[in-house]
Tab-separated table of C-alpha atoms in Angstrom:
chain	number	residue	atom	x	y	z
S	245	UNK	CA	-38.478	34.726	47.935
S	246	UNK	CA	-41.207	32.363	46.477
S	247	UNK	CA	-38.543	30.328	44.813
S	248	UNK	CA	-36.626	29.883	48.094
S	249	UNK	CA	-39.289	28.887	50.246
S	250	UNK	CA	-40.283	26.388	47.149
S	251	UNK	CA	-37.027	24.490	47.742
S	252	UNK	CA	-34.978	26.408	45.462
S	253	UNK	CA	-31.470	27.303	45.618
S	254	UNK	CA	-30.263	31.198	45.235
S	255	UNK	CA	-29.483	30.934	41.195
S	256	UNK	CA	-33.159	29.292	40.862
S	257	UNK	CA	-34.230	32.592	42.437
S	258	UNK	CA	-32.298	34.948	40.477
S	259	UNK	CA	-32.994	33.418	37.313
S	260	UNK	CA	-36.916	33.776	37.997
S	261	UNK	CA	-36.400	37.197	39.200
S	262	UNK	CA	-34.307	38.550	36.013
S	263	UNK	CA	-37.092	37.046	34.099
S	264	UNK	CA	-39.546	38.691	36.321
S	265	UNK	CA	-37.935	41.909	35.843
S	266	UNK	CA	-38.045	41.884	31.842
S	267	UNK	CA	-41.956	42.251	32.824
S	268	UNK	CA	-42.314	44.904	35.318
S	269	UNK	CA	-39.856	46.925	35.097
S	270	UNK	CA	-39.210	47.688	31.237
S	271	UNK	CA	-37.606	51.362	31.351
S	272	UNK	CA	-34.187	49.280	32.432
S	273	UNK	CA	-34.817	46.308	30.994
S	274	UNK	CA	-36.354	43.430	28.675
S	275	UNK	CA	-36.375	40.187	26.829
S	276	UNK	CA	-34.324	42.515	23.980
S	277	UNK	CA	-31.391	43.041	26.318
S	278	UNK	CA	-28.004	41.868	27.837
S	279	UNK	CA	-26.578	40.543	31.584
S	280	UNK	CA	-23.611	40.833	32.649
S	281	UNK	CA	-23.602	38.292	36.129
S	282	UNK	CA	-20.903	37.731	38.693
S	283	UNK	CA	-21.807	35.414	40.932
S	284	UNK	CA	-20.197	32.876	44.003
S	285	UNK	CA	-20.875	29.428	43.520
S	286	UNK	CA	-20.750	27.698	47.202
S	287	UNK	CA	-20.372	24.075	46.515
S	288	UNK	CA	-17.510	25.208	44.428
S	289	UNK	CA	-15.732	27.898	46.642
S	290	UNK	CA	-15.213	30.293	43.408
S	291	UNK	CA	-16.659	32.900	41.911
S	292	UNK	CA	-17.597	33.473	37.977
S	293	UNK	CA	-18.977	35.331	35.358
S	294	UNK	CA	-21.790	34.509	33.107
S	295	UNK	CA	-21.320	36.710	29.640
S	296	UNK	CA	-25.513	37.654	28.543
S	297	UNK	CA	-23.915	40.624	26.240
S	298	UNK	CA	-25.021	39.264	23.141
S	299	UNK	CA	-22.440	40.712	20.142
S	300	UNK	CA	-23.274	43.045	17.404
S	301	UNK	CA	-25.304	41.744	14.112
S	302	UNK	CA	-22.461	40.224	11.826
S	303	UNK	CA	-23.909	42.961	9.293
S	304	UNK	CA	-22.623	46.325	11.403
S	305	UNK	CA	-19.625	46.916	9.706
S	306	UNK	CA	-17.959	50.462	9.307
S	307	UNK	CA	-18.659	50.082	5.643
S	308	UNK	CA	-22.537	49.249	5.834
S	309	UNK	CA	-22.426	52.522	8.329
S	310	UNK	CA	-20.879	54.285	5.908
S	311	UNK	CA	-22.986	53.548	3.218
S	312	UNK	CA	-26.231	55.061	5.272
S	313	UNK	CA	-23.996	58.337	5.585
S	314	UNK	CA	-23.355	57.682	8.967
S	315	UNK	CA	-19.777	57.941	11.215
S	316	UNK	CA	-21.455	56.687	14.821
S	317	UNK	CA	-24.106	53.886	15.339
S	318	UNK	CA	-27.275	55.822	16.818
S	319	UNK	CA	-28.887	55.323	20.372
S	320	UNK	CA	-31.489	54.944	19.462
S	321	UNK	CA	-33.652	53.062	16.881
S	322	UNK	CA	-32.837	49.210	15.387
S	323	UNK	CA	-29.425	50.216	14.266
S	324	UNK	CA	-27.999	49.717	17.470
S	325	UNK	CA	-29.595	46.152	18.260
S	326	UNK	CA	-27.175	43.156	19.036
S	327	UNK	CA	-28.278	40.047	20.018
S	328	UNK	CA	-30.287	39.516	23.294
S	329	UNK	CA	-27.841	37.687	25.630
S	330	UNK	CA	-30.464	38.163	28.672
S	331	UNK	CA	-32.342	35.189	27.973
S	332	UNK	CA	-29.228	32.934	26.915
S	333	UNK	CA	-27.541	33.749	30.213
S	334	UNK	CA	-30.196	33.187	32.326
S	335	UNK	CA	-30.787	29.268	31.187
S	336	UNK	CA	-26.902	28.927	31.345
S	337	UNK	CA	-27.068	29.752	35.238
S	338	UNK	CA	-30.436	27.993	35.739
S	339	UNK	CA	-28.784	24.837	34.335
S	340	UNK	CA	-24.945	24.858	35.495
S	341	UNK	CA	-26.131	25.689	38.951
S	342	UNK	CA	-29.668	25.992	39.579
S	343	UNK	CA	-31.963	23.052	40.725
S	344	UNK	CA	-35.797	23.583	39.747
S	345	UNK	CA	-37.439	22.915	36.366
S	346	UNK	CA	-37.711	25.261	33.808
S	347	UNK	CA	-41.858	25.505	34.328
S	348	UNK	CA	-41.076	26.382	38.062
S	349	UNK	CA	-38.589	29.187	37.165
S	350	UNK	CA	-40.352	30.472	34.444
S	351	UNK	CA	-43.679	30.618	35.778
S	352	UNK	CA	-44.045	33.716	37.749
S	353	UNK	CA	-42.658	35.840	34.220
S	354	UNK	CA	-45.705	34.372	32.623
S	355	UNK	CA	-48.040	34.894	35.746
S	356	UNK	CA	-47.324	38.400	35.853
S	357	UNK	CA	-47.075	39.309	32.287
S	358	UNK	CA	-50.462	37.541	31.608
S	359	UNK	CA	-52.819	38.573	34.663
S	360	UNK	CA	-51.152	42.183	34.455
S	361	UNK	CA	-48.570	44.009	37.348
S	362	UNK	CA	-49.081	46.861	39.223
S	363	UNK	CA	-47.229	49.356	36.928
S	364	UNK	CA	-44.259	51.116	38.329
S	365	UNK	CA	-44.428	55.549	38.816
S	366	UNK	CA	-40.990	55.498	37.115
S	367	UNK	CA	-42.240	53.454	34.171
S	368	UNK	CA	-45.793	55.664	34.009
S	369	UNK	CA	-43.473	58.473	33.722
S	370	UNK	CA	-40.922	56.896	30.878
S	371	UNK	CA	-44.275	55.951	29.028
S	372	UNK	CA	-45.995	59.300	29.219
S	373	UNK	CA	-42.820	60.752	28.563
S	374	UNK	CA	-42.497	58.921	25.188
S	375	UNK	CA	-45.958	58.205	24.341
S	376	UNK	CA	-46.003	60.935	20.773
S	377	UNK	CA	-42.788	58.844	20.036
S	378	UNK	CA	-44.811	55.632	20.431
S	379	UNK	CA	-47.550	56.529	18.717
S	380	UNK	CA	-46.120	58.056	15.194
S	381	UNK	CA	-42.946	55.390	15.702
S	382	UNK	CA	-43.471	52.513	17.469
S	383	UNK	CA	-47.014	51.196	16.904
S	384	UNK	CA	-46.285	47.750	19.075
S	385	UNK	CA	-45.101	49.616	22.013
S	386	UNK	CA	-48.248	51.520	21.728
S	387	UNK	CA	-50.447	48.696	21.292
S	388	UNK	CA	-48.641	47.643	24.654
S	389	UNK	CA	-48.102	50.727	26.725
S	390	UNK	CA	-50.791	53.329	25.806
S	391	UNK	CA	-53.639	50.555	26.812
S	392	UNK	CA	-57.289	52.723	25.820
S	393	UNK	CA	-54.802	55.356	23.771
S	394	UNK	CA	-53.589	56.841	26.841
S	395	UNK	CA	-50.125	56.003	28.996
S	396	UNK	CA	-50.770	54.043	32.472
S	397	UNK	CA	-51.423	55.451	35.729
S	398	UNK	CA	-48.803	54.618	38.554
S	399	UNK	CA	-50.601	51.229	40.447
S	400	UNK	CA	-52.698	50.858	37.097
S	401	UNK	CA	-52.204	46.916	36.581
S	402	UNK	CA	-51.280	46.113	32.967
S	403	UNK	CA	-50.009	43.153	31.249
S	404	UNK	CA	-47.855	42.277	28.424
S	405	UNK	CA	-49.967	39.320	26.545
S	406	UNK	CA	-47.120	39.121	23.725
S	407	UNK	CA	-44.648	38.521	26.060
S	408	UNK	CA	-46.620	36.050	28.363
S	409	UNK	CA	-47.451	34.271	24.905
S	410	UNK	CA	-43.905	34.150	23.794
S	411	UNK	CA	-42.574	32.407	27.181
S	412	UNK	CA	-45.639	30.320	27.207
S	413	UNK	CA	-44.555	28.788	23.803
S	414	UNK	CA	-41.379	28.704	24.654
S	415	UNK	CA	-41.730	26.783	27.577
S	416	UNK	CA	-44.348	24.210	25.810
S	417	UNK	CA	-42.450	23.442	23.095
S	418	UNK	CA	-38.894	23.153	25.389
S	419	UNK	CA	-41.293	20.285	27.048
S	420	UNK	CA	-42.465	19.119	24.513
S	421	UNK	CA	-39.225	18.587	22.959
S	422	UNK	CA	-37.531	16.953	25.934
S	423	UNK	CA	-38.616	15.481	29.075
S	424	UNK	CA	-35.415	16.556	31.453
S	425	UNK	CA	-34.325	19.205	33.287
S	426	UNK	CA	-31.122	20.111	31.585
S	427	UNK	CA	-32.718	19.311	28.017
S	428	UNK	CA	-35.809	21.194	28.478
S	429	UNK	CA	-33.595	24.310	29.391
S	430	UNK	CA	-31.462	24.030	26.396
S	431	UNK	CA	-34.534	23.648	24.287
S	432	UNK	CA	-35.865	26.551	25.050
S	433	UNK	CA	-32.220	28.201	24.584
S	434	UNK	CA	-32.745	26.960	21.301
S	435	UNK	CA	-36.310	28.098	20.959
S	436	UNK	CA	-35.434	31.523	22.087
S	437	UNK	CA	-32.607	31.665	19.588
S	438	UNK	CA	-32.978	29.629	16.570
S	439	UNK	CA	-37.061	28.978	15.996
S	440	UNK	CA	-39.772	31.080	16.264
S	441	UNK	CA	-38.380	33.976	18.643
S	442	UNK	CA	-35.028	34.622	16.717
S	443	UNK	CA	-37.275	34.478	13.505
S	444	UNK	CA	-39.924	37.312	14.924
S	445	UNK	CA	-37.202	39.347	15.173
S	446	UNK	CA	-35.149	38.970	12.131
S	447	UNK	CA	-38.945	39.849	10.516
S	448	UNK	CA	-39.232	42.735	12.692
S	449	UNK	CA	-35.623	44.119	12.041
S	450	UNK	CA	-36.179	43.791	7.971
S	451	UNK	CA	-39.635	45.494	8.311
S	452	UNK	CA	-40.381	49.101	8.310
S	453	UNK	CA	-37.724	51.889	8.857
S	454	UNK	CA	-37.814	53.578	12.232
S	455	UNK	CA	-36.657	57.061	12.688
S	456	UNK	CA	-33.591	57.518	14.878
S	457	UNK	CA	-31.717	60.246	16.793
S	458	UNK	CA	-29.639	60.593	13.461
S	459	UNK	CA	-33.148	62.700	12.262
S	460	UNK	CA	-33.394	59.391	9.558
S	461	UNK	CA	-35.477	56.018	8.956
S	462	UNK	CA	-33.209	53.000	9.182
S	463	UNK	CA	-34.081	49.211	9.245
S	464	UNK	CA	-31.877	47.133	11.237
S	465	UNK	CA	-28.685	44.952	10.875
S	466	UNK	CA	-29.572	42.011	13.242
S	467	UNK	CA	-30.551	38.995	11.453
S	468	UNK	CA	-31.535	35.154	12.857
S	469	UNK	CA	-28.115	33.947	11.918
S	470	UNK	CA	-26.652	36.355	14.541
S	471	UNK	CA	-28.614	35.028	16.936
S	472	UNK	CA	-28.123	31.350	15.769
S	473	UNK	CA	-24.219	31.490	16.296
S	474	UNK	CA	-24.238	33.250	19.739
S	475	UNK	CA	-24.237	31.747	23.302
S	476	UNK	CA	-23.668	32.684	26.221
S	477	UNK	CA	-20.261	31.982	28.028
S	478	UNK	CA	-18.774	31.443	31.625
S	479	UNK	CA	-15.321	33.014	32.142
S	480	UNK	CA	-13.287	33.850	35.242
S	481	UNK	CA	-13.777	37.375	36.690
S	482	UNK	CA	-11.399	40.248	36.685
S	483	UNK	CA	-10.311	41.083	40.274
S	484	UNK	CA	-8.547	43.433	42.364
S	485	UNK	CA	-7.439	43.665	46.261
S	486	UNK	CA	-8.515	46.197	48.250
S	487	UNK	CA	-8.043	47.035	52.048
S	488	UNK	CA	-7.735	42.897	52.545
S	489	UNK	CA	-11.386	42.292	49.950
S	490	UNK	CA	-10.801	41.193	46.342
S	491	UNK	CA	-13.179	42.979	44.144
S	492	UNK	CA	-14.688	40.800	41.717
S	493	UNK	CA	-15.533	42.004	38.130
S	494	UNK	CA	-16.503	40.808	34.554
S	495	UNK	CA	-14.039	41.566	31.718
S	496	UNK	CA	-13.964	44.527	29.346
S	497	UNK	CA	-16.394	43.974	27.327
S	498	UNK	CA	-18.068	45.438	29.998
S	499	UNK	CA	-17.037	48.653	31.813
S	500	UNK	CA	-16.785	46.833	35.100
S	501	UNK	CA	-12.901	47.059	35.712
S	502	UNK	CA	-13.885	50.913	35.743
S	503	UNK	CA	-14.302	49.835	39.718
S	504	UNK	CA	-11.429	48.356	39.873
S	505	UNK	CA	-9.559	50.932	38.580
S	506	UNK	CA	-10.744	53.386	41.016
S	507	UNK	CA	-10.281	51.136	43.768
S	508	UNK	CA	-6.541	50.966	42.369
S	509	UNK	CA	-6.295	54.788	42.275
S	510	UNK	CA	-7.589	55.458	45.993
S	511	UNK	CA	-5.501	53.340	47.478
S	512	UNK	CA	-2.858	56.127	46.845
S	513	UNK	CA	-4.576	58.403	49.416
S	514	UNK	CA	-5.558	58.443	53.068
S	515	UNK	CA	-9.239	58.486	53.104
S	516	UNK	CA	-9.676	57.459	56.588
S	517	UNK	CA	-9.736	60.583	58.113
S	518	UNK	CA	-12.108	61.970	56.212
S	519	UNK	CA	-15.868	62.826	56.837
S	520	UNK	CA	-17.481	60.543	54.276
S	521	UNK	CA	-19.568	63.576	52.785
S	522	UNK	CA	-16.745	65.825	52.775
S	523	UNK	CA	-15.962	68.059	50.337
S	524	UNK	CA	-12.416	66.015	49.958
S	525	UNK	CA	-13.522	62.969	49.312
S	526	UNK	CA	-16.192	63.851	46.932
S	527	UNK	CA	-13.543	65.101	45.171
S	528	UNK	CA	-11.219	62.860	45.000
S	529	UNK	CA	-13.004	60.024	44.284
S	530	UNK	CA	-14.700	61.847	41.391
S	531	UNK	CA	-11.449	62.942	39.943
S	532	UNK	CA	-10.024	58.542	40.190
S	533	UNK	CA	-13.415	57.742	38.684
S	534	UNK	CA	-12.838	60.162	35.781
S	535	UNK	CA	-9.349	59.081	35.145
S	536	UNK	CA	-10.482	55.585	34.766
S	537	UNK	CA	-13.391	55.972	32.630
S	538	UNK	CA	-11.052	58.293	30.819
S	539	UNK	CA	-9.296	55.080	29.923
S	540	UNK	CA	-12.252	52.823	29.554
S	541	UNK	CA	-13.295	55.664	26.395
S	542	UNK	CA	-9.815	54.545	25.345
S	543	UNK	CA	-8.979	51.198	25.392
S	544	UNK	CA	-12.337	48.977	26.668
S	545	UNK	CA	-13.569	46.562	23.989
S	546	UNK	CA	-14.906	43.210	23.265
S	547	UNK	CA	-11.512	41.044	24.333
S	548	UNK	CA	-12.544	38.542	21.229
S	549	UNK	CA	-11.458	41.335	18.891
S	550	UNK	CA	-9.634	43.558	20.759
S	551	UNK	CA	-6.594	43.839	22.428
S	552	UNK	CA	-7.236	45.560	25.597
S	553	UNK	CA	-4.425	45.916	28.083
S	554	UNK	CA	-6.301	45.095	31.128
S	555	UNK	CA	-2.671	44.175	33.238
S	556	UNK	CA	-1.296	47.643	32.726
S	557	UNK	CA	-4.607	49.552	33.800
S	558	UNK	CA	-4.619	47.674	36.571
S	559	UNK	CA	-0.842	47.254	38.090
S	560	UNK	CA	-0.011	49.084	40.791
S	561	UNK	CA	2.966	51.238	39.119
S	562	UNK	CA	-0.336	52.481	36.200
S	563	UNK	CA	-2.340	53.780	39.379
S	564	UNK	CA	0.263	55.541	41.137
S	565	UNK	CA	1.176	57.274	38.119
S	566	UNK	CA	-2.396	58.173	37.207
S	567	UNK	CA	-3.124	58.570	40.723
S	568	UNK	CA	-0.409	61.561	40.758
S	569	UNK	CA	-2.736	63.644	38.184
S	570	UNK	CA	-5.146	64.314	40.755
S	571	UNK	CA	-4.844	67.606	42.836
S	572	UNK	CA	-7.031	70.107	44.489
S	573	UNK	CA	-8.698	71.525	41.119
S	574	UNK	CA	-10.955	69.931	39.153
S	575	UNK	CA	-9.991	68.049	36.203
S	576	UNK	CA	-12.481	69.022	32.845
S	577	UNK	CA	-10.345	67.248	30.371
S	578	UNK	CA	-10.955	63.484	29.019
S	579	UNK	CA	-7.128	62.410	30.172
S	580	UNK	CA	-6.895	58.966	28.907
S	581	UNK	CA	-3.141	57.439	30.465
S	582	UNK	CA	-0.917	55.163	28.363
S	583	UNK	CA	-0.792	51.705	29.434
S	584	UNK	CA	2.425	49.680	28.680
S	585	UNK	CA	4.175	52.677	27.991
């Protein structure tokens, strides 16, 4: 809201609040992580998708799995790390279609990280709930979240002076190295993913094993080169009609056509009739949403590599025939359909 009333335009403001959210809210999400945005831009009567899911490390191959005796990547643990498309996606919307400098945007990130937020009850809880895991595993996140050896009370105000310091120096060096708008954003694109912050982590990711939910201590895959070559992209959105709306999605690299394909399926019944908390339509939209996330375990992937057959899973002859499978008993098999025949 402080962004609007500053003269800002809506992207300005969600740019500033993604960033704001890395800070105070860090059970859901972080300067580590990815975005997946759909957005409307008004001066240009369309809407669009910003890609911020940043790819896996070049390094996590089957092989280099194999080799640690291992047949699935872990949840849990550096393993699993790809590259942080947050930050990458967020200075590709501030500069395509936002309006305010960088300093303006990024400023209340590095006010609250530095003078401290009023910590969250969910996030007191996540803390307290993994501070033992913290402590013998993660000594940063310690150092961060168990300020005085203990986890945060709910409306306890703590701050996260590594973070504030990192965005600081981002920021002061993007001015430093350009005195525009549009340059200073990409400079701290390039700060964030090529100097000192992509370096910090490909240190961190060579250091000491962590333990993961495989029961072992692995070091991770993702390296500064894998950050280097990645950026994030703009691409049309996946849509779908739906009682005179078209549903807007991104692509499968993400599972947001799982919508879609619900939306498909249930247009093959008559809802309208139906109390919304009925026992009916409680189940039948829970028996369309696990038909299509049946077929997003099947056939959802990164497009770049493979091929998924996003037509067929959403054409209208693919939902009437998966649409068919549900009846009045509950479905507790994974039944993945067969697009394209």
């Amino acid at each position: 809201m402080a962004v609007l009333e500053a003269g800002g335009n809506a992207f300005d403001a969600a740019v500033a609040a993604g960033l704001v959210l890395q800070v105070v809210e860090p059970h859901l999400n972080g300067p580590g992580g990815e975005v997946p945005v759909v957005a409307w831009a008004a001066a240009e009567q369309r809407p669009f998708v910003v890609c911020g899911q940043g790819s896996a490390p070049a390094a996590a191959t089957i092989g280099a799995f194999g080799d640690l005796g291992l047949d699935l990547v872990p949840g849990t643990g550096l393993l699993p790390a790809c590259v942080p498309g947050a930050f990458g996606a967020w200075m590709l919307l501030l500069e395509r279609w936002g309006t305010l400098p960088l300093r303006d945007v990024m400023g209340y990130a590095i006010g609250y990280a530095e003078a401290g937020h009023p910590v969250l009850p969910r996030v007191a809880a996540t803390v307290e709930l993994l501070a033992d895991h913290f402590r013998a595993h993660w000594p940063t996140s310690a150092a961060q979240w168990l300020p005085g050896g203990r986890p945060p009370r709910a409306g306890e105000l703590v701050p996260n002076k590594a973070l504030a310091r990192t965005y600081r120096r981002v920021l002061e060096e993007a001015e430093q190295r350009s005195t525009g708008r549009d340059g200073q954003i990409e400079a701290a694109r390039s700060i964030f993913y090529e100097g000192f912050v992509a370096e910090a982590i490909d240190r961190f990711c060579r250091g000491e094993p962590v333990l993961d939910i495989s029961g072992g201590g692995h070091r991770g895959l993702l390296g500064g080169e894998d950050l280097a070559r990645w950026r994030a992209g703009v691409e049309e959105p996946v849509t779908a009609g739906y009682r005179g709306l078209t549903v807007c999605k991104p692509g499968p690299w993400t599972q947001g056509p799982v919508l879609l394909q619900q939306l498909r399926l249930l247009e093959h019944f008559e809802l309208d009739g139906w109390d919304p908390v009925s026992a009916e339509l409680i189940h039948t939209t829970t028996e369309c949403a696990k038909l299509a996330f049946a077929d997003r375990e099947a056939y959802y992937g990164d497009p770049t590599f493979v091929d998924v057959p996003l037509e067929d899973l959403l054409s209208p002859g693919y939902a009437r025939a998966r649409a068919a499978l549900v009846t009045v008993t509950a479905s507790r098999e994974l039944r993945p359909g067969s697009p394209g025949g």
